[in-house]
XYZ file of C-alpha atoms in Angstrom:
587
model
C 0.000 0.000 0.000
C 1.425 3.384 -0.998
C 1.443 6.395 1.276
C -1.515 7.825 -0.659
C -3.707 5.447 1.332
C -1.993 6.146 4.631
C -4.056 7.344 7.598
C -3.288 7.839 11.271
C -5.044 4.554 12.042
C -2.845 2.742 9.492
C 0.333 4.064 11.101
C -0.819 2.965 14.518
C -1.926 -0.501 13.375
C 1.151 -1.243 11.213
C 4.211 0.381 12.847
C 6.436 -2.267 11.267
C 5.525 -0.819 7.851
C 5.305 2.896 8.535
C 7.528 3.346 11.580
C 6.658 4.721 14.993
C 7.435 8.376 14.260
C 4.256 10.453 14.121
C 3.902 14.084 13.076
C 3.376 16.438 15.987
C -0.204 16.759 17.293
C -1.471 13.658 15.415
C -2.085 11.646 18.583
C -3.773 14.572 20.305
C -6.135 15.115 17.359
C -7.018 11.426 17.294
C -7.758 11.568 21.022
C -10.160 14.445 20.334
C -12.158 12.029 18.163
C -11.070 13.254 14.741
C -10.717 10.456 12.182
C -7.701 10.095 9.906
C -8.147 10.650 6.153
C -5.798 9.399 3.440
C -4.420 11.586 0.640
C -6.690 10.024 -2.001
C -9.862 10.823 -0.065
C -8.497 14.209 0.997
C -7.698 15.548 -2.482
C -10.669 13.826 -4.103
C -12.898 15.706 -1.669
C -11.165 19.030 -2.397
C -10.836 18.909 -6.200
C -13.490 16.326 -7.043
C -13.757 15.941 -10.832
C -13.482 19.674 -11.406
C -9.958 19.907 -12.863
C -9.277 19.790 -16.596
C -8.855 16.574 -18.566
C -5.351 15.233 -19.207
C -4.172 16.733 -22.503
C -1.093 17.981 -24.312
C 0.000 21.565 -23.525
C -0.843 22.709 -27.047
C -4.404 21.452 -26.623
C -5.275 24.033 -23.936
C -9.029 24.471 -23.619
C -10.423 27.776 -22.376
C -12.512 27.547 -19.214
C -10.786 24.419 -17.850
C -7.975 24.656 -15.345
C -5.464 22.410 -13.564
C -3.804 22.204 -10.175
C -0.034 22.625 -9.842
C 2.162 20.561 -7.504
C 5.817 21.359 -6.786
C 8.550 18.903 -5.760
C 11.799 20.255 -4.307
C 14.624 18.264 -5.928
C 18.412 18.500 -6.007
C 19.769 20.263 -9.070
C 21.991 18.268 -11.437
C 24.032 19.193 -14.495
C 23.792 17.654 -17.978
C 25.879 14.664 -16.832
C 23.726 13.934 -13.810
C 26.179 15.330 -11.273
C 24.912 17.310 -8.297
C 25.260 21.097 -8.535
C 26.659 22.533 -5.304
C 26.602 26.044 -3.887
C 29.666 27.950 -2.664
C 29.519 26.026 0.629
C 29.429 22.596 -1.061
C 25.759 22.052 -0.275
C 23.348 20.727 -2.920
C 21.327 23.308 -4.780
C 17.596 22.727 -5.126
C 15.046 23.522 -7.807
C 11.281 23.162 -7.988
C 9.927 20.510 -10.347
C 6.371 21.292 -11.444
C 3.573 18.752 -12.008
C 0.271 19.559 -13.716
C -2.595 17.965 -11.749
C -5.611 17.083 -13.876
C -8.947 15.352 -13.332
C -8.572 12.286 -11.118
C -5.381 13.648 -9.449
C -3.370 10.627 -10.602
C -0.112 12.577 -11.098
C -0.466 13.935 -7.587
C -1.038 10.467 -6.109
C 1.931 9.039 -8.031
C 4.099 11.887 -6.747
C 3.020 11.268 -3.147
C 3.692 7.533 -3.428
C 7.066 7.838 -5.146
C 8.757 10.887 -3.654
C 10.632 11.337 -0.369
C 11.223 15.007 -1.164
C 9.374 18.099 0.001
C 6.194 18.191 -2.125
C 3.520 20.886 -1.949
C 0.298 21.965 -3.615
C -2.260 24.736 -3.140
C -6.023 23.982 -3.223
C -6.322 26.218 -6.286
C -6.586 25.674 -10.037
C -4.630 27.719 -12.567
C -4.849 28.776 -16.186
C -1.675 27.751 -17.986
C 1.350 26.165 -16.377
C 2.708 29.031 -14.246
C 1.657 29.258 -10.591
C 1.147 32.988 -10.088
C -1.646 35.211 -8.808
C -2.764 36.385 -12.241
C -3.272 32.779 -13.376
C -5.271 31.627 -10.329
C -8.797 30.730 -11.410
C -10.672 28.766 -8.716
C -10.118 28.313 -5.004
C -11.335 25.008 -3.585
C -10.277 25.602 0.012
C -8.865 28.379 2.147
C -5.824 27.054 4.004
C -4.207 28.708 7.040
C -1.037 27.437 8.706
C -0.680 27.576 12.496
C 2.822 27.075 13.839
C 4.672 27.083 17.185
C 1.587 25.788 19.000
C 1.855 25.990 22.795
C 2.749 22.510 24.136
C 0.083 22.006 26.812
C -2.899 24.218 26.045
C -2.390 25.452 22.470
C -4.351 22.739 20.665
C -7.308 23.007 23.024
C -7.365 26.788 22.571
C -7.185 26.315 18.800
C -10.235 24.045 18.829
C -12.004 26.502 21.130
C -11.575 29.217 18.476
C -14.323 27.633 16.332
C -16.563 26.779 19.275
C -16.772 30.115 21.109
C -19.088 32.989 20.204
C -16.612 35.874 20.363
C -13.912 36.316 17.678
C -14.652 32.858 16.354
C -13.519 31.251 13.092
C -15.378 28.659 11.025
C -14.817 25.023 11.905
C -12.178 23.710 9.458
C -13.093 20.835 7.186
C -9.687 19.183 7.681
C -6.600 19.592 9.834
C -3.273 18.379 8.427
C -0.326 17.589 10.704
C 2.540 18.808 8.530
C 5.372 17.884 10.872
C 5.676 20.549 13.574
C 2.654 22.716 12.786
C -0.923 22.360 11.574
C -2.645 23.312 8.317
C -6.343 24.193 8.622
C -8.348 23.611 5.417
C -11.726 25.352 5.056
C -13.105 23.533 1.989
C -15.843 25.314 0.024
C -18.968 23.513 -1.132
C -18.371 25.036 -4.559
C -15.045 26.422 -5.787
C -14.793 30.207 -5.684
C -13.872 31.967 -8.965
C -10.841 34.144 -8.268
C -11.777 37.320 -10.071
C -9.428 40.125 -9.106
C -11.779 41.658 -6.532
C -12.546 38.246 -4.995
C -8.825 37.432 -4.772
C -8.275 40.689 -2.874
C -11.281 40.103 -0.629
C -10.138 36.580 0.260
C -6.668 37.937 0.989
C -8.192 40.291 3.551
C -10.277 37.439 4.978
C -7.144 35.351 5.534
C -5.407 38.341 7.130
C -8.376 38.662 9.486
C -8.473 34.992 10.563
C -4.699 34.450 10.833
C -4.010 36.541 13.994
C -7.016 34.935 15.684
C -5.506 31.486 15.052
C -2.051 32.735 16.141
C -3.208 34.317 19.396
C -1.015 34.269 22.493
C -3.160 31.439 23.876
C -2.519 29.228 20.833
C 0.953 30.026 19.478
C 4.281 30.822 21.083
C 4.970 33.079 18.093
C 1.943 35.360 18.442
C 4.266 38.371 18.133
C 5.790 37.054 14.872
C 2.745 35.904 12.894
C 3.375 34.418 9.441
C 1.020 35.992 6.907
C 0.794 34.044 3.657
C -0.887 34.514 0.310
C -4.171 32.736 -0.331
C -2.462 30.687 -3.051
C 0.416 29.596 -0.810
C 1.138 25.875 -1.474
C 1.387 23.509 1.504
C 3.021 20.143 2.158
C 1.119 17.341 0.439
C -0.780 14.920 2.645
C 1.011 11.551 2.670
C 4.489 12.951 1.921
C 7.523 12.989 4.190
C 7.973 15.704 6.811
C 11.286 17.207 7.942
C 11.389 14.792 10.873
C 10.915 11.766 8.596
C 7.294 10.993 9.405
C 4.307 11.488 7.080
C 1.937 14.441 6.819
C -1.400 13.147 8.110
C -4.905 14.572 7.575
C -7.881 14.445 9.952
C -11.528 15.121 9.124
C -12.946 17.792 11.438
C -16.086 19.426 10.041
C -18.234 19.979 6.974
C -17.574 22.037 3.890
C -18.580 25.683 4.132
C -20.497 28.135 1.964
C -19.863 31.816 1.322
C -22.825 32.648 3.558
C -21.367 30.634 6.430
C -17.967 32.255 5.959
C -19.540 35.713 5.943
C -21.241 35.035 9.273
C -17.783 35.023 10.930
C -16.598 38.243 9.252
C -17.108 41.912 10.116
C -19.337 43.861 7.760
C -16.516 45.455 5.780
C -14.928 42.056 4.980
C -17.986 40.069 3.929
C -17.520 38.475 0.505
C -19.502 39.524 -2.533
C -18.868 37.280 -5.533
C -21.224 39.155 -7.889
C -19.872 42.042 -9.927
C -21.839 45.247 -9.972
C -20.107 47.576 -12.407
C -20.949 51.251 -12.429
C -20.332 51.470 -16.183
C -20.930 48.996 -18.968
C -18.260 48.625 -21.642
C -20.419 50.645 -24.047
C -20.613 53.468 -21.520
C -16.869 53.227 -20.880
C -16.222 53.455 -24.632
C -18.196 56.691 -24.773
C -16.810 58.212 -21.548
C -13.171 57.125 -21.856
C -12.426 56.562 -25.560
C -8.604 56.645 -25.215
C -8.657 54.129 -22.377
C -11.142 51.912 -24.262
C -8.986 51.901 -27.400
C -5.805 51.072 -25.467
C -7.209 48.379 -23.150
C -10.110 46.786 -25.077
C -9.401 47.292 -28.769
C -5.591 47.106 -28.695
C -5.432 44.708 -25.736
C -2.635 46.602 -24.000
C -1.829 45.764 -20.404
C -2.931 47.855 -17.471
C -0.635 50.845 -16.920
C 1.775 51.334 -14.031
C 4.061 53.982 -12.589
C 7.808 53.633 -12.070
C 9.558 54.717 -8.896
C 12.841 56.437 -8.006
C 15.911 54.187 -7.717
C 16.819 55.336 -4.174
C 13.744 53.440 -2.953
C 15.337 50.186 -4.170
C 18.640 50.880 -2.402
C 16.844 52.019 0.730
C 15.051 48.640 0.882
C 18.407 46.829 0.650
C 19.538 48.766 3.702
C 16.318 47.910 5.553
C 16.496 44.143 4.963
C 20.208 43.884 5.719
C 19.470 45.393 9.109
C 16.004 44.005 9.844
C 15.423 40.646 8.087
C 14.909 37.643 10.349
C 14.813 33.880 9.783
C 11.360 32.918 8.541
C 10.905 36.074 6.467
C 14.206 36.248 4.559
C 12.756 35.007 1.274
C 9.900 37.522 1.358
C 12.398 40.332 1.960
C 14.473 39.308 -1.063
C 11.433 38.719 -3.256
C 10.134 42.204 -2.462
C 13.525 43.625 -3.470
C 13.014 42.013 -6.888
C 9.572 43.619 -7.039
C 11.122 47.030 -6.337
C 13.774 46.339 -8.977
C 10.975 46.022 -11.535
C 9.367 49.274 -10.358
C 12.675 51.191 -10.284
C 14.035 49.859 -13.623
C 17.193 48.348 -12.115
C 19.447 46.514 -14.586
C 19.282 42.667 -14.373
C 23.034 42.285 -13.700
C 22.713 44.680 -10.758
C 19.642 42.891 -9.362
C 21.251 39.451 -9.492
C 24.485 40.742 -7.936
C 22.552 42.433 -5.130
C 20.416 39.328 -4.492
C 23.431 37.046 -4.140
C 25.249 39.515 -1.915
C 22.204 39.736 0.336
C 21.755 35.947 0.228
C 25.216 35.500 1.747
C 24.189 37.738 4.630
C 20.873 35.880 5.008
C 22.703 32.547 5.149
C 24.778 33.821 8.079
C 21.505 34.282 9.976
C 20.666 30.558 9.671
C 20.063 28.988 13.083
C 18.977 25.500 12.016
C 20.484 22.926 9.657
C 17.143 22.362 7.933
C 16.581 26.037 7.191
C 19.552 27.263 5.117
C 19.109 30.142 2.684
C 20.062 28.573 -0.647
C 20.534 29.380 -4.307
C 17.053 27.945 -4.862
C 15.596 30.736 -2.707
C 17.492 33.323 -4.749
C 16.242 31.924 -8.064
C 12.650 31.816 -6.821
C 12.885 35.454 -5.753
C 14.397 36.468 -9.097
C 11.357 35.035 -10.895
C 9.444 38.104 -9.732
C 11.967 40.325 -11.520
C 12.300 38.301 -14.726
C 8.564 37.736 -15.209
C 7.832 41.393 -14.280
C 4.113 40.732 -14.052
C 1.562 43.271 -12.886
C 1.638 41.890 -9.337
C 5.223 43.147 -9.012
C 3.889 46.701 -9.320
C 0.770 46.548 -7.175
C 1.556 45.805 -3.546
C 0.091 47.494 -0.514
C 2.459 48.750 2.160
C 0.557 46.845 4.855
C 0.938 43.585 2.904
C 4.698 44.121 2.424
C 5.230 44.939 6.100
C 3.389 41.810 7.264
C 5.093 39.493 4.793
C 8.609 40.779 5.438
C 8.422 41.816 9.076
C 9.997 45.168 8.129
C 8.023 48.145 9.526
C 7.372 50.625 6.734
C 7.344 53.865 8.682
C 9.602 56.924 8.196
C 13.126 56.105 9.345
C 14.071 57.815 12.606
C 17.825 57.540 12.365
C 20.272 60.383 11.970
C 23.668 60.994 13.522
C 24.542 64.059 11.486
C 23.550 67.608 12.332
C 20.624 69.336 10.671
C 22.877 71.762 8.806
C 24.507 68.843 6.949
C 21.117 67.589 5.737
C 20.045 71.046 4.658
C 23.283 71.446 2.696
C 22.501 68.187 0.859
C 18.892 69.171 0.156
C 19.919 72.619 -1.107
C 22.612 71.102 -3.329
C 19.984 68.795 -4.844
C 17.663 71.760 -5.371
C 20.400 73.771 -7.096
C 21.183 70.875 -9.453
C 17.496 70.555 -10.413
C 17.224 74.322 -10.962
C 20.319 74.338 -13.179
C 19.062 71.445 -15.287
C 15.456 72.687 -15.555
C 16.145 76.431 -15.602
C 13.795 76.940 -12.649
C 13.758 78.401 -9.160
C 12.298 75.998 -6.634
C 11.536 78.848 -4.203
C 9.001 80.410 -6.541
C 5.529 79.494 -5.367
C 6.861 77.484 -2.409
C 7.585 80.244 0.102
C 5.332 81.949 2.589
C 2.623 84.095 0.901
C 3.340 87.804 0.981
C 2.290 89.422 4.283
C 1.399 86.013 5.829
C 2.375 85.747 9.474
C 2.231 89.543 9.818
C -0.293 91.835 11.478
C -2.132 91.988 8.168
C -2.638 88.223 8.352
C -3.822 88.539 11.975
C -6.506 90.999 10.962
C -7.554 88.851 8.014
C -7.742 85.684 10.150
C -9.865 87.506 12.725
C -12.331 88.690 10.065
C -12.646 85.183 8.659
C -13.368 83.792 12.132
C -15.745 86.688 13.026
C -17.478 87.854 9.822
C -19.910 90.137 11.692
C -17.337 91.747 13.957
C -16.516 95.468 13.901
C -13.123 97.146 13.862
C -13.337 97.958 17.552
C -13.978 94.263 18.330
C -10.861 93.288 16.383
C -8.888 95.942 18.262
C -9.914 94.668 21.656
C -9.534 90.923 21.018
C -6.304 90.960 19.006
C -4.652 93.718 21.102
C -3.602 95.428 17.843
C -3.520 99.210 17.576
C -6.371 101.156 16.017
C -4.074 102.331 13.228
C -3.019 98.755 12.398
C -6.594 97.475 12.245
C -7.657 100.353 9.990
C -4.661 99.862 7.712
C -5.224 96.142 7.091
C -9.021 95.886 7.503
C -9.656 95.279 3.762
C -6.425 93.346 3.058
C -6.614 89.838 1.573
C -3.733 87.391 0.945
C -2.686 86.792 -2.623
C -4.305 83.766 -4.210
C -2.003 80.737 -4.276
C -2.477 78.281 -7.117
C -3.905 74.920 -6.182
C -2.378 71.764 -7.675
C -5.379 71.534 -10.006
C -4.847 75.099 -11.263
C -1.156 74.594 -12.007
C 0.067 73.999 -15.544
C 1.525 70.577 -16.266
C 5.031 72.033 -16.134
C 4.403 73.788 -12.803
C 2.948 70.652 -11.266
C 5.796 68.451 -12.528
C 8.334 70.866 -11.045
C 6.541 70.798 -7.671
C 6.141 67.008 -7.732
C 9.823 66.254 -8.293
C 10.895 68.916 -5.827
C 8.752 67.296 -3.125
C 9.897 63.816 -4.112
C 13.544 64.906 -3.865
C 12.872 66.367 -0.431
C 11.116 63.149 0.613
C 14.120 61.091 -0.479
C 16.467 63.387 1.444
C 14.453 62.707 4.593
C 14.314 58.981 3.873
C 18.067 58.460 3.505
C 18.940 60.006 6.852
C 20.516 57.204 8.819
C 23.321 56.044 11.158
C 21.959 57.597 14.318
C 18.923 59.392 15.659
C 17.069 62.408 14.428
C 17.223 65.634 16.382
C 14.046 67.339 17.543
C 14.356 69.967 14.828
C 14.624 67.215 12.194
C 11.355 65.700 13.415
C 9.645 69.078 13.266
C 11.000 69.687 9.773
C 9.754 66.304 8.520
C 6.324 66.756 10.132
C 5.935 70.210 8.594
C 7.080 68.941 5.193
C 4.607 66.047 5.109
C 1.762 68.249 6.345
C 2.377 70.798 3.557
C 3.163 68.420 0.718
C 0.776 68.972 -2.175
C 1.892 66.926 -5.178
C 1.063 63.397 -4.043
C 0.030 62.112 -7.489
C 2.585 61.569 -10.269
C 2.375 64.126 -13.133
C 1.354 61.451 -15.656
C -1.427 60.146 -13.438
C -2.586 63.718 -12.729
C -3.051 64.289 -16.463
C -5.007 61.024 -16.799
C -7.198 61.987 -13.835
C -7.811 65.487 -15.196
C -8.803 64.117 -18.616
C -11.268 61.812 -16.873
C -12.768 64.721 -14.919
C -11.098 64.088 -11.537
C -9.152 66.454 -9.280
C -5.878 65.520 -7.587
C -7.711 65.270 -4.271
C -10.030 62.641 -5.805
C -7.350 60.007 -6.361
C -9.268 57.395 -4.345
C -12.420 57.941 -6.419
C -10.406 57.778 -9.646
C -8.698 54.535 -8.601
C -12.080 53.051 -7.668
C -13.474 53.971 -11.083
C -10.455 52.426 -12.843
C -10.775 49.296 -10.732
C -14.401 48.905 -11.760
C -13.436 49.162 -15.407
C -10.615 46.652 -14.926
C -13.067 44.242 -13.353
C -15.311 44.619 -16.382
C -12.340 43.709 -18.564
C -11.617 40.606 -16.490
C -15.249 39.688 -16.860
C -14.964 40.016 -20.641
C -11.607 38.221 -20.918
C -12.836 35.287 -18.843
C -16.231 35.134 -20.512
C -15.654 31.491 -21.425
C -15.062 30.485 -17.808
C -17.648 28.677 -15.732
C -19.495 31.218 -13.595
C -21.291 29.380 -10.855
C -21.529 32.110 -8.274
C -22.262 31.151 -4.712
């Protein structure tokens, strides 16, 4: 009997075949009354007969999708010799398997391999396992690690029994070696349209800290947040300790309605698109956009970033990366390399230099940072897909463990920083033939007695001159002199010409970078005040190109959120059109 048919009961009844080593928590789950499930029953229940038929790659059929399994294998050269890294350790690569209807390739892999094998409960279009290709989710899986030895499991089970801050009862629990994988299997697979993918990501972020609470996990202050399409160790395959990953049946499959009952209002799932504009309306309202995206089929646009952001991230991860999040730190560097247009030779050199530092952080023989990790991270750079551009700061901070707040480090005096900022300003003025001070200084007469009188009249429109005299303590002559004075009108960012706005935008960006690269010490009080004042007064928060696009669509700079929401709706309509051949069984 292969390991595909292996259950907890089989291991206990035939130790001479399977050995006595059990994955952690297996005995405790069995004692709770949960019954063991073999890999065949487990994956048959998750995927059913929903995956595509076995066919040649060239015979791809629209609307049918496959699962993807990955086996970690040692890399060999053309002669079959092992490829070693610079420390004479084997290098590893990921070997991909396309899982089709019946899951036979998956079962053969489980039975034949002693390597680390993993799969996500998701189907994909094509043969590349990336977010853009994810099509249907069959189960939401959340890993719980570092469970407290005596009470952690009981507290975990209590989390789907209690009334307050509860989670749904998982359909299965898999003992993966040291931790547990909780599978919430859906009655019907969920189509991963872009908005649903993002919603499910937020759902997983919501449930994860509940399942990693201080009562359950010893690592509640270092929670591991993972993508919804994160692959996990296959049931029936070998664990790090040499045992087998075992599955236990816990509860029933869940529906969207049941999942929503455990979520706050703002996170409840809505799998039905409600677009504000039809494609015909979009064609009439936004003809240039319609021609570029629909008729010409061009990809969604993106904005590049300044190169100092890339180098600043290198500094952050060299100082702040920890074991368990090293790969995510390096992978995000590759994402920034795409955004900042860094040359490939530079990116690869930086990644390998950082990898050497990451390897020195290794504290366990089974957790080295290898060439395989570097190559996986570099995929983000070489594929340069849209997901490399669109990452939220909160997501990056959770995945990498690096807090993304303004750096508060500065050992140099304020005058040195101001000299650097002024030098940068002078260079820009020389190149552009401009004067950065124009339009950026204090308005004429502001801060004077004239401004005091004006401010008083604004606050007290019905007041008389004598009232202003008494309450401001200004002289009669001063009040009379400035009673009808008004400050000069200062252009808003929407009133500026494109050239004026571009000049302001890059001036503020340069100033922002100057603040960001202050390091090697602590900031003085005056530095903090300067930064606070700068951020409070910054006006050009939207790139010049995006400002033009927003203006042409009838939006002001202050309406960036509304503009992005409108664009997102249109993008969803495109996804709906592109995937029109897909099965649309909405829950």
